[in-house]
Amino acid sequence: MKPLWLTATLLLGSTIGFAQDNLVNSLKNNQSANSAGSFTFTPVISTEATSVKNQKSSGTCWSYSTNSFLESEMIRMGKKPVDLADLFTARNAYVEKGINYVRMHGALTLGDGGACHDVINMFAKYGALPQEAYSGNDYGSPGSSDRMNKLTEAILKKAVSGKFDPSWKAKYIATIDSCMGAIPEKFTYEGKEYTPKTFAKEVVGINPADYVELSSFNTSPYYEKAVLMVPDNWSYDQVYNVQMDDIITIIDNAVKKGFTVAWATDVSEKGFSWKNGVAYVPEKDFDSMSADEKKAMFNGPKGEKEITVAMRQAAFDDYETTDDHGMQITGIAKDQNGKEYYIVKNSWGASNDYKGYLYVTKNFVKYKTTAFLLHKNGIPSDLRKKMSIK
């Protein structure tokens, strides 16, 4: 079970601008002295991905990871990849979130948080921009998201209290634009003029309808859609509910076919080391480990707990599993013992042992995944049929 202070910090993270820094800082001690020298990872499958980015102090991992996924989709489709403007997506999501907040009379989580589907939804509605056309005024630099969240939250809370002010929306959008920058109506990219929508259609070229999001809970019927019950699902989007073992079956199938996966998960775990670039589910509970065992947690391959449906659901229900981070699964590797791990691209810069990447066990993914998004053709045909995905 997570310490209560950490759980509270993560649950409140959507309304606190420095939540991302809190998350990263909470993982500082999750490391071993000689981890990189104790593992030998051999790639089995590696799909192409763009360079590692840094979301800095903003809670925009969902946008960075899923836009990275879209960049890999461009590569898979034979297109020249574009460094997409992650903060253009985030800015649009913040506008839509504010609208929903007022419609729901304030019964909605605010802040930087979002989900994989937000990127697809914003792409469909607003289009896309290259990074060079929209920098977001360096949103994510220390204090920037906290400052904007305080300003926008005040506007929204005023809008839902007392007499309704029809000008709230204009004030809200103007405040976001003053902090992140206004969207260009037109821009030039590689010598041609575009709007965000024409750029999305002609250059990026994906069909938003081709992408599906999934999760696994035993509280809803399998192979049907259910609302993703996490605080950052401000749009109340639904996901396909699959069985726990299907998570691995689907991701394996996708990666083997050349697809990558946008992955939402819980990283605030003792078995997750950002510094060492390894994540697993320790066989022994952390509190039961000796001092030497704790020091050596990431020094070479270790045994893991077997994950059950009941364990997964219980961890979600008691807040041990929280929806606190998004990354991109780009491949599969084996350690020196032949055990398979997913190769995962993060958005915290290239500062760890594997220059921005991690090796995550399949047990960790099975246990701690809150949702994942991919092209529908990455799903095995028998499972697509069960979900009536054409």
Coordinates of C-alpha atoms in Angstrom, one line a residue:
M1 CA 0.0 0.0 0.0
K2 CA 1.3 3.5 -0.8
P3 CA 2.0 5.9 2.0
L4 CA -1.0 8.0 2.6
W5 CA 0.8 11.3 1.9
L6 CA 1.9 10.0 -1.5
T7 CA -1.5 8.7 -2.4
A8 CA -3.0 12.1 -1.5
T9 CA -0.4 14.0 -3.4
L10 CA -1.1 12.0 -6.6
L11 CA -4.9 12.1 -6.3
L12 CA -4.7 15.9 -5.8
G13 CA -2.1 16.2 -8.5
S14 CA -4.6 17.3 -11.1
T15 CA -5.2 20.5 -9.2
I16 CA -1.6 21.3 -8.2
G17 CA 0.8 22.6 -10.7
F18 CA 3.9 21.0 -9.1
A19 CA 2.4 17.5 -9.0
Q20 CA 4.8 16.3 -11.7
D21 CA 7.8 17.4 -9.7
N22 CA 6.3 15.6 -6.6
L23 CA 5.9 12.4 -8.6
V24 CA 9.5 12.5 -10.0
N25 CA 10.9 13.4 -6.6
S26 CA 9.0 10.5 -4.9
L27 CA 11.0 8.1 -7.1
K28 CA 14.5 9.4 -6.3
N29 CA 15.3 6.7 -3.8
N30 CA 14.0 3.9 -6.1
Q31 CA 17.4 2.9 -7.4
S32 CA 20.4 0.6 -7.0
A33 CA 24.0 1.4 -7.3
N34 CA 25.0 -1.0 -10.1
S35 CA 21.8 -1.6 -12.0
A36 CA 23.0 -1.0 -15.6
G37 CA 26.0 -3.2 -15.0
S38 CA 23.8 -6.0 -13.7
F39 CA 21.3 -6.2 -16.6
T40 CA 21.9 -7.3 -20.2
F41 CA 19.0 -6.3 -22.3
T42 CA 18.8 -7.6 -25.9
P43 CA 16.2 -6.1 -28.2
V44 CA 13.8 -8.6 -29.7
I45 CA 11.5 -6.1 -31.5
S46 CA 12.2 -2.4 -31.8
T47 CA 9.7 -0.1 -33.6
E48 CA 10.8 3.4 -34.6
A49 CA 10.2 6.4 -32.4
T50 CA 11.2 10.0 -32.4
S51 CA 13.6 11.7 -30.0
V52 CA 13.0 11.7 -26.2
K53 CA 11.3 14.9 -25.0
N54 CA 11.0 16.6 -21.6
Q55 CA 7.6 17.7 -20.2
K56 CA 9.5 19.4 -17.4
S57 CA 7.2 20.3 -14.5
S58 CA 3.9 20.1 -16.2
G59 CA 1.5 17.2 -15.8
T60 CA 1.2 16.7 -19.6
C61 CA 2.7 13.2 -19.9
W62 CA -0.6 12.1 -21.5
S63 CA 0.0 14.5 -24.4
Y64 CA 3.7 13.9 -24.8
S65 CA 3.3 10.1 -24.8
T66 CA 0.4 9.9 -27.1
N67 CA 1.8 12.5 -29.5
S68 CA 5.0 10.5 -29.5
F69 CA 2.8 7.5 -30.4
L70 CA 1.3 9.5 -33.3
E71 CA 4.8 10.4 -34.5
S72 CA 5.6 6.6 -34.5
E73 CA 2.3 6.0 -36.4
M74 CA 3.6 8.4 -39.1
I75 CA 6.8 6.4 -39.4
R76 CA 4.8 3.1 -39.6
M77 CA 2.7 4.6 -42.4
G78 CA 5.8 5.5 -44.4
K79 CA 5.6 9.2 -43.7
K80 CA 8.3 11.6 -42.6
P81 CA 7.7 12.0 -38.9
V82 CA 6.9 15.5 -37.5
D83 CA 7.8 16.7 -34.0
L84 CA 4.2 17.5 -33.0
A85 CA 3.4 20.3 -30.7
D86 CA 2.4 18.5 -27.5
L87 CA 1.3 21.7 -25.8
F88 CA -1.1 22.5 -28.7
T89 CA -2.9 19.4 -27.8
A90 CA -2.8 20.2 -24.1
R91 CA -4.0 23.8 -24.6
N92 CA -7.1 22.5 -26.5
A93 CA -7.8 19.9 -23.9
Y94 CA -7.7 22.6 -21.2
V95 CA -10.3 24.6 -23.1
E96 CA -12.6 21.7 -23.5
K97 CA -12.1 20.7 -19.8
G98 CA -13.1 24.1 -18.7
I99 CA -16.3 23.9 -20.8
N100 CA -17.2 20.6 -19.2
Y101 CA -16.4 21.9 -15.7
V102 CA -19.0 24.7 -16.2
R103 CA -21.5 22.3 -17.7
M104 CA -21.0 19.9 -14.7
H105 CA -21.5 22.8 -12.2
G106 CA -17.9 22.4 -11.0
A107 CA -18.1 18.6 -10.4
L108 CA -15.0 17.9 -12.4
T109 CA -11.2 17.6 -11.8
L110 CA -9.2 20.5 -13.0
G111 CA -5.4 20.9 -13.7
D112 CA -2.9 19.5 -16.1
G113 CA -4.1 15.9 -16.1
G114 CA -5.5 14.1 -19.1
A115 CA -5.7 10.7 -20.9
C116 CA -4.5 9.1 -24.1
H117 CA -7.9 9.5 -25.7
D118 CA -7.7 13.3 -25.2
V119 CA -4.9 13.5 -27.8
I120 CA -7.0 11.6 -30.4
N121 CA -10.1 13.7 -29.5
M122 CA -8.3 17.0 -29.8
F123 CA -6.6 15.9 -33.1
A124 CA -10.1 15.2 -34.5
K125 CA -11.6 18.5 -33.4
Y126 CA -8.7 21.0 -33.7
G127 CA -6.1 19.3 -35.9
A128 CA -2.3 19.4 -35.2
L129 CA 0.7 21.7 -35.3
P130 CA 4.4 21.1 -35.6
Q131 CA 6.5 22.0 -32.6
E132 CA 8.1 24.9 -34.6
A133 CA 4.6 26.5 -35.0
Y134 CA 3.6 26.4 -31.3
S135 CA 5.9 26.3 -28.4
G136 CA 3.3 26.8 -25.7
N137 CA 5.4 29.6 -24.2
D138 CA 7.6 26.9 -22.5
Y139 CA 4.7 25.7 -20.4
G140 CA 6.2 23.2 -18.0
S141 CA 9.0 25.5 -16.8
P142 CA 9.0 25.8 -13.0
G143 CA 5.9 27.4 -11.8
S144 CA 4.2 27.9 -15.2
S145 CA 1.5 25.4 -14.9
D146 CA 0.8 26.3 -11.3
R147 CA 0.4 30.0 -12.2
M148 CA -2.0 29.2 -15.1
N149 CA -4.0 26.7 -13.1
K150 CA -4.6 29.3 -10.3
L151 CA -5.8 31.9 -12.8
T152 CA -8.0 29.6 -14.8
E153 CA -9.5 27.9 -11.7
A154 CA -10.5 31.3 -10.3
I155 CA -12.4 32.1 -13.5
L156 CA -14.1 28.7 -13.6
K157 CA -15.1 28.7 -10.0
K158 CA -16.6 32.1 -10.4
A159 CA -18.6 30.9 -13.4
V160 CA -20.3 28.2 -11.4
S161 CA -21.1 30.3 -8.4
G162 CA -23.8 32.9 -8.1
K163 CA -25.3 34.6 -11.2
F164 CA -24.1 33.0 -14.5
D165 CA -21.6 35.2 -16.4
P166 CA -21.9 34.4 -20.2
S167 CA -18.5 36.1 -20.7
W168 CA -16.6 33.4 -18.6
K169 CA -15.6 31.4 -21.7
A170 CA -13.9 34.3 -23.5
K171 CA -12.1 35.3 -20.3
Y172 CA -11.0 31.7 -19.7
I173 CA -9.6 31.1 -23.2
A174 CA -7.9 34.5 -23.2
T175 CA -6.2 33.6 -19.9
I176 CA -5.0 30.2 -21.3
D177 CA -3.7 32.0 -24.4
S178 CA -1.9 34.6 -22.3
C179 CA 0.0 31.8 -20.5
M180 CA 0.5 29.3 -23.3
G181 CA 0.2 31.4 -26.4
A182 CA -2.6 31.9 -28.9
I183 CA -3.1 29.3 -31.7
P184 CA -1.9 30.5 -35.2
E185 CA -4.8 30.4 -37.7
K186 CA -2.3 29.7 -40.5
F187 CA 1.4 28.8 -40.5
T188 CA 4.1 27.7 -43.0
Y189 CA 5.7 24.3 -42.8
E190 CA 8.4 23.3 -45.2
G191 CA 7.4 26.0 -47.6
K192 CA 3.6 25.4 -47.7
E193 CA 0.9 27.1 -45.8
Y194 CA -1.5 25.2 -43.5
T195 CA -4.1 25.5 -40.9
P196 CA -4.0 23.1 -38.0
K197 CA -6.8 21.0 -39.6
T198 CA -5.2 20.9 -43.0
F199 CA -1.8 20.0 -41.4
A200 CA -3.5 17.2 -39.5
K201 CA -5.1 15.8 -42.7
E202 CA -2.4 16.3 -45.2
V203 CA 0.9 15.9 -43.3
V204 CA 0.1 13.7 -40.2
G205 CA -2.6 11.8 -42.1
I206 CA -4.0 9.6 -39.4
N207 CA -7.7 8.7 -39.1
P208 CA -8.8 9.3 -35.5
A209 CA -11.5 6.6 -35.9
D210 CA -8.8 4.0 -36.3
Y211 CA -7.6 4.3 -32.7
V212 CA -9.1 2.6 -29.7
E213 CA -8.5 2.7 -25.9
L214 CA -8.8 -0.3 -23.6
S215 CA -8.5 -1.3 -20.0
S216 CA -9.4 -4.2 -17.7
F217 CA -11.7 -4.1 -14.7
N218 CA -13.9 -6.9 -13.3
T219 CA -16.6 -4.4 -12.4
S220 CA -17.9 -4.1 -15.9
P221 CA -18.8 -6.7 -18.6
Y222 CA -15.8 -7.8 -20.7
Y223 CA -15.5 -6.9 -24.4
E224 CA -18.0 -4.0 -24.0
K225 CA -17.4 -0.3 -23.4
A226 CA -17.3 1.2 -20.0
V227 CA -16.4 4.7 -18.6
L228 CA -12.7 4.9 -17.6
M229 CA -13.1 5.6 -13.8
V230 CA -10.1 7.8 -13.2
P231 CA -10.2 11.4 -12.0
D232 CA -8.4 12.7 -15.1
N233 CA -11.1 11.3 -17.5
W234 CA -12.8 14.7 -17.5
S235 CA -14.6 13.9 -20.8
Y236 CA -16.1 10.7 -19.4
D237 CA -14.7 8.7 -22.4
Q238 CA -15.4 5.0 -22.5
V239 CA -12.8 2.3 -23.1
Y240 CA -13.1 -1.3 -24.2
N241 CA -13.0 -3.6 -21.2
V242 CA -10.9 -6.7 -21.8
Q243 CA -9.7 -9.5 -19.5
M244 CA -6.5 -8.9 -17.7
D245 CA -4.4 -11.4 -19.8
D246 CA -5.7 -9.7 -22.9
I247 CA -3.6 -6.7 -22.0
I248 CA -0.4 -8.6 -22.7
T249 CA -1.9 -10.5 -25.7
I250 CA -2.9 -7.2 -27.4
I251 CA 0.3 -5.3 -26.7
D252 CA 2.5 -8.3 -27.8
N253 CA 0.5 -8.6 -31.0
A254 CA 0.7 -4.9 -31.7
V255 CA 4.4 -4.6 -31.2
K256 CA 5.1 -7.7 -33.3
K257 CA 3.1 -6.2 -36.1
G258 CA 5.1 -2.9 -36.0
F259 CA 2.7 -0.8 -33.9
T260 CA 3.5 1.1 -30.8
V261 CA 1.2 1.6 -27.8
A262 CA 0.3 4.7 -25.8
W263 CA 0.3 3.5 -22.2
A264 CA -1.3 5.0 -19.0
T265 CA 0.0 3.5 -15.8
D266 CA 1.0 3.9 -12.2
V267 CA 4.7 4.6 -11.7
S268 CA 4.6 5.5 -8.0
E269 CA 5.7 2.0 -7.0
K270 CA 8.7 0.7 -5.1
G271 CA 9.3 -1.6 -8.1
F272 CA 9.6 1.3 -10.5
S273 CA 13.0 3.0 -10.9
W274 CA 13.3 5.9 -13.3
K275 CA 17.0 6.4 -12.6
N276 CA 17.8 2.7 -13.3
G277 CA 15.2 2.4 -16.1
V278 CA 13.6 -0.8 -14.8
A279 CA 10.1 -1.6 -13.5
Y280 CA 8.9 -4.9 -12.1
V281 CA 6.6 -6.3 -9.3
P282 CA 8.9 -7.5 -6.5
E283 CA 8.2 -11.0 -5.2
K284 CA 8.5 -9.8 -1.6
D285 CA 6.6 -6.8 -0.3
F286 CA 9.0 -3.8 0.3
D287 CA 8.3 -3.6 4.0
S288 CA 9.3 -7.2 4.4
M289 CA 12.7 -6.8 2.7
S290 CA 15.9 -6.6 4.5
A291 CA 18.1 -3.5 4.1
D292 CA 20.4 -5.3 1.7
E293 CA 17.4 -6.5 -0.4
K294 CA 16.1 -3.0 -0.7
K295 CA 19.5 -1.7 -1.8
A296 CA 19.8 -4.4 -4.5
M297 CA 16.2 -4.2 -5.8
F298 CA 17.3 -3.1 -9.3
N299 CA 20.7 -4.9 -9.4
G300 CA 19.9 -7.5 -12.0
P301 CA 16.8 -9.6 -12.7
K302 CA 14.6 -10.5 -9.7
G303 CA 11.6 -12.8 -9.1
E304 CA 8.1 -11.4 -9.4
K305 CA 4.7 -11.9 -7.9
E306 CA 2.2 -13.6 -10.1
I307 CA -0.7 -11.2 -10.8
T308 CA -4.3 -12.2 -10.5
V309 CA -7.5 -10.4 -11.5
A310 CA -8.4 -9.9 -7.9
M311 CA -5.0 -8.3 -7.1
R312 CA -5.3 -6.0 -10.0
Q313 CA -8.8 -4.9 -9.1
A314 CA -8.1 -4.5 -5.4
A315 CA -5.1 -2.3 -6.2
F316 CA -7.2 0.0 -8.3
D317 CA -10.1 0.1 -5.8
D318 CA -8.0 1.0 -2.8
Y319 CA -5.9 3.6 -4.6
E320 CA -2.7 1.6 -4.6
T321 CA -2.9 1.9 -8.4
T322 CA -3.4 5.5 -9.5
D323 CA -3.5 6.9 -13.0
D324 CA -0.4 9.0 -12.6
H325 CA 1.7 8.8 -15.7
G326 CA 1.7 8.1 -19.5
M327 CA 4.4 6.7 -21.6
Q328 CA 4.9 4.9 -25.0
I329 CA 5.6 1.2 -25.5
T330 CA 7.9 0.8 -28.4
G331 CA 9.3 -2.7 -28.4
I332 CA 10.2 -5.9 -26.6
A333 CA 13.6 -6.9 -25.1
K334 CA 15.0 -9.9 -23.2
D335 CA 17.3 -9.9 -20.2
Q336 CA 20.2 -12.2 -19.7
N337 CA 17.8 -14.9 -18.4
G338 CA 15.5 -14.8 -21.4
K339 CA 12.7 -12.9 -19.7
E340 CA 10.8 -10.4 -21.8
Y341 CA 10.3 -6.8 -21.0
Y342 CA 8.6 -4.0 -22.8
I343 CA 10.8 -1.2 -24.1
V344 CA 9.2 2.0 -22.9
K345 CA 9.8 5.6 -24.0
N346 CA 9.3 8.3 -21.3
S347 CA 9.1 12.1 -21.5
W348 CA 11.3 13.1 -18.6
G349 CA 14.3 13.8 -20.7
A350 CA 17.3 11.5 -21.4
S351 CA 18.7 11.6 -17.9
N352 CA 18.4 8.0 -16.7
D353 CA 20.6 4.9 -17.3
Y354 CA 18.9 4.2 -20.7
K355 CA 18.7 7.8 -22.1
G356 CA 15.0 8.3 -21.5
Y357 CA 13.9 4.7 -22.0
L358 CA 12.9 2.0 -19.5
Y359 CA 12.6 -1.8 -19.5
V360 CA 9.2 -2.8 -17.9
T361 CA 8.2 -6.4 -17.1
K362 CA 5.0 -7.8 -18.5
N363 CA 3.8 -8.5 -14.9
F364 CA 4.1 -4.8 -14.1
V365 CA 2.1 -3.8 -17.2
K366 CA -0.5 -6.4 -16.4
Y367 CA -0.8 -5.2 -12.8
K368 CA -0.4 -1.4 -13.2
T369 CA -1.9 -0.5 -16.5
T370 CA -4.9 1.9 -16.2
A371 CA -5.5 2.2 -19.9
F372 CA -3.8 1.9 -23.2
L373 CA -4.4 3.1 -26.8
L374 CA -3.4 1.8 -30.1
H375 CA -4.4 1.4 -33.8
K376 CA -7.3 -1.1 -34.0
N377 CA -5.3 -3.3 -36.4
G378 CA -2.8 -4.0 -33.6
I379 CA -5.5 -6.0 -31.8
P380 CA -5.8 -9.7 -32.7
S381 CA -8.7 -10.4 -35.0
D382 CA -10.5 -12.7 -32.5
L383 CA -10.5 -10.0 -29.8
R384 CA -11.6 -7.3 -32.3
K385 CA -14.5 -9.6 -33.2
K386 CA -15.5 -10.0 -29.6
M387 CA -15.5 -6.2 -29.2
S388 CA -17.3 -5.6 -32.6
I389 CA -14.4 -3.4 -33.7
K390 CA -14.4 -3.3 -37.5

